[in-house]
mmCIF file of C-alpha atoms in Angstrom:
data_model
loop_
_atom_site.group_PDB
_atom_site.id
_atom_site.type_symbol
_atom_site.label_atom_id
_atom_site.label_comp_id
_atom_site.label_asym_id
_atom_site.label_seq_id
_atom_site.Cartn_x
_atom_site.Cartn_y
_atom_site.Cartn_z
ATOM 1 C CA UNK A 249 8.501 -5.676 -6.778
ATOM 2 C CA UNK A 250 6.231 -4.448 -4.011
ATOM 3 C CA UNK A 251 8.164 -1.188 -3.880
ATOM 4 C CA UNK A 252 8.026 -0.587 -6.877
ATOM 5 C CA UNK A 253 4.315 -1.046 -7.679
ATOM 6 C CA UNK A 254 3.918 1.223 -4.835
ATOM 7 C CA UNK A 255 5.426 3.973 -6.200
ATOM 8 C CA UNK A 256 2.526 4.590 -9.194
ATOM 9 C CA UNK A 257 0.082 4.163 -6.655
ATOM 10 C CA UNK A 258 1.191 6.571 -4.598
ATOM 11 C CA UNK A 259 0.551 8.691 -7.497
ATOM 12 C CA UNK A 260 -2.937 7.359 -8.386
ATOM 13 C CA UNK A 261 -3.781 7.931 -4.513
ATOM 14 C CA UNK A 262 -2.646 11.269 -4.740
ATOM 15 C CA UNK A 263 -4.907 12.092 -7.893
ATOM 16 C CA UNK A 264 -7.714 10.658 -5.532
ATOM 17 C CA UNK A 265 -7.319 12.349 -2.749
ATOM 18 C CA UNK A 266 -7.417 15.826 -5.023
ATOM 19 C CA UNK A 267 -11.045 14.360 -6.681
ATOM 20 C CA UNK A 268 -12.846 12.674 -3.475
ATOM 21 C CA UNK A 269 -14.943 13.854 -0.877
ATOM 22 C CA UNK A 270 -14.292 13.436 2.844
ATOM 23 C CA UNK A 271 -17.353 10.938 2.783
ATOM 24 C CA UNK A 272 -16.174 9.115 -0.318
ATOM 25 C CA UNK A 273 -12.515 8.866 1.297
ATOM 26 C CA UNK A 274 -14.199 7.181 4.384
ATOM 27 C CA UNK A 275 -16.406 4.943 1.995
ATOM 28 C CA UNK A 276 -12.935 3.969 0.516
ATOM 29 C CA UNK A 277 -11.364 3.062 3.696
ATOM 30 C CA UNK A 278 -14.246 0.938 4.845
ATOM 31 C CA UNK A 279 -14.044 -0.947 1.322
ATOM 32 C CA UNK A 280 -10.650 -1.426 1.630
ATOM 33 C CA UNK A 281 -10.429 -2.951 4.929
ATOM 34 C CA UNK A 282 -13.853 -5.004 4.469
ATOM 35 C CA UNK A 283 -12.094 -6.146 1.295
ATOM 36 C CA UNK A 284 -8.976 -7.703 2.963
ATOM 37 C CA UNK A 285 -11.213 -9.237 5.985
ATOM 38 C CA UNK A 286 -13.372 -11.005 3.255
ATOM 39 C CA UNK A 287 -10.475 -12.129 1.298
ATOM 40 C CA UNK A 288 -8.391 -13.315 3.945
ATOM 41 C CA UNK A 289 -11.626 -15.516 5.327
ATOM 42 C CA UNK A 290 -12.211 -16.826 1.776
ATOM 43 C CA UNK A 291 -9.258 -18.246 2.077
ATOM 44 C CA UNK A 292 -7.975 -17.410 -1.542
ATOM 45 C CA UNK A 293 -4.229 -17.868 -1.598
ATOM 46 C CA UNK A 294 -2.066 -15.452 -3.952
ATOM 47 C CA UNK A 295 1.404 -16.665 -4.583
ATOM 48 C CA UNK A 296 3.871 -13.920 -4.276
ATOM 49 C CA UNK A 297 5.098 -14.645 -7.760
ATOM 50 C CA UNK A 298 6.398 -11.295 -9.349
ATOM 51 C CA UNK A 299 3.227 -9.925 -10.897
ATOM 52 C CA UNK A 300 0.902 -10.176 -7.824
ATOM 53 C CA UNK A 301 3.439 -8.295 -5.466
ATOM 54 C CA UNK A 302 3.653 -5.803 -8.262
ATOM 55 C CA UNK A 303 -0.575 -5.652 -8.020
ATOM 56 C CA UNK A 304 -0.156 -5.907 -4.050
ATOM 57 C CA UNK A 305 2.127 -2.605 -3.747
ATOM 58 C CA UNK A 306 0.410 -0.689 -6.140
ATOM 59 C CA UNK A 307 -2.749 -1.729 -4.308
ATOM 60 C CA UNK A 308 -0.956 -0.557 -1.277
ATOM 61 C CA UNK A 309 0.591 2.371 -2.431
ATOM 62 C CA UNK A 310 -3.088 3.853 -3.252
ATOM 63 C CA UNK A 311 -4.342 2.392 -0.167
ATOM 64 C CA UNK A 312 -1.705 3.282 2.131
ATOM 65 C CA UNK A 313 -1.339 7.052 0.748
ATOM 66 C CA UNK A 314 -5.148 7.960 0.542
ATOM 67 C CA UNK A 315 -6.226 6.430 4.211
ATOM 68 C CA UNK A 316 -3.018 5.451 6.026
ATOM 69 C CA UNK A 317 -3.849 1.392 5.655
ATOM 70 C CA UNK A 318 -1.336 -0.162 3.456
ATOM 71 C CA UNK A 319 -0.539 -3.254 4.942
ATOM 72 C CA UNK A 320 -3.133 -5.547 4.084
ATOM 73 C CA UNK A 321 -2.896 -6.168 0.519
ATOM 74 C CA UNK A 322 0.671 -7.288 1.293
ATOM 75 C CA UNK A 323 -0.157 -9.168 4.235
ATOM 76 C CA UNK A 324 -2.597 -11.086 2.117
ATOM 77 C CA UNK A 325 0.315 -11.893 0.020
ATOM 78 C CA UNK A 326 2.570 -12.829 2.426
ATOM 79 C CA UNK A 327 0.376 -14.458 5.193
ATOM 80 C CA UNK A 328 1.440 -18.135 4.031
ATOM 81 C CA UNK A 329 4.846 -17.687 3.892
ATOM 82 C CA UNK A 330 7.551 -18.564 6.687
ATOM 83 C CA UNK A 331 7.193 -16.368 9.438
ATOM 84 C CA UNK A 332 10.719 -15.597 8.773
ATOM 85 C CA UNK A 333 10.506 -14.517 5.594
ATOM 86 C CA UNK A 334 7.271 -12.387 6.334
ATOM 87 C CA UNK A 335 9.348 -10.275 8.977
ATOM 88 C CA UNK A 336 12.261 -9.767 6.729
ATOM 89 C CA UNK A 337 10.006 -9.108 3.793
ATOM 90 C CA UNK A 338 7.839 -6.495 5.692
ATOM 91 C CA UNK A 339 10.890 -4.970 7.200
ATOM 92 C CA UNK A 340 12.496 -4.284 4.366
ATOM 93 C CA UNK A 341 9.123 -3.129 2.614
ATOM 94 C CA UNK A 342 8.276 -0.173 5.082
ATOM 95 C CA UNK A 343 11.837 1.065 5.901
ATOM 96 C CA UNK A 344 12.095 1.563 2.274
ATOM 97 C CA UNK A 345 8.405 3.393 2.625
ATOM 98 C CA UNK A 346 9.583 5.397 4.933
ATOM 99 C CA UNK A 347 12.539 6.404 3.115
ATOM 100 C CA UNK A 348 10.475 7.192 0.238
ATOM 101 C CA UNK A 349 8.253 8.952 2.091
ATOM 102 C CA UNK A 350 10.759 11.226 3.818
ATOM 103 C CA UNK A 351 12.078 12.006 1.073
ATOM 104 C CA UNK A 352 8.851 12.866 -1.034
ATOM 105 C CA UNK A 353 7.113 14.715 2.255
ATOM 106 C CA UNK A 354 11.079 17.129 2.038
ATOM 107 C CA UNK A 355 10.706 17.307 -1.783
ATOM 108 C CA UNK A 356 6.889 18.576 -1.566
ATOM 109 C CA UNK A 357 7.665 20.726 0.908
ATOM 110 C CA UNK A 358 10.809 22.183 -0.473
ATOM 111 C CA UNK A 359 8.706 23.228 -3.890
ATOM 112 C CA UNK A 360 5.792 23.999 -2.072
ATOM 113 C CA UNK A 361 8.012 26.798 0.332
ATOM 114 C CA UNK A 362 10.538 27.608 -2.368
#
């Protein structure tokens, strides 16, 4: 679920990114991360039922493609699990980001040149 609620915002960041200033971008990235400091000291727990890691990878997605931070909504998700489980589950997470993103940044560029 966390892959695949990253995939719309991807496209939600990308909208962004075409509307925002520089200045608003860097307003967004201090949000962000002041945000996930606040939450994670509130304490507030988030199970990782199927729904919130749906909300914490689209909240990534938009995070993670407009400033380059997209770890901590799913770290806040994750952070009282096993620390098995969190390695496995993070592994898997950003390989398949990476795949997606190789194969989006080849896409883009392939229409872009072509």
């Amino acid at each position: 679920m966390l892959f695949l609620g990253r995939l719309p915002g991807t496209l939600v960041a990308a909208y962004v990114l075409m509307v925002i200033s520089t200045d608003q971008l860097e307003i967004m990235l201090g949000v962000t991360v002041l945000a996930a400091v606040i939450l994670s000291l509130a304490k507030l727990r988030l199970a990782p039922t199927s729904l919130n890691l749906f909300i914490g990878g689209f909240i990534s997605g938009v995070t993670g493609t407009a400033t380059g931070i997209g770890g901590p909504p799913i770290a806040l998700l994750m952070q009282d699990e096993e620390p098995e489980s969190i390695r496995a589950n993070l592994a898997a997470f950003f390989l398949c980001n990476r795949c997606y993103f190789i194969g989006r940044t080849s896409l883009f560029r392939t229409v872009h040149n072509g």
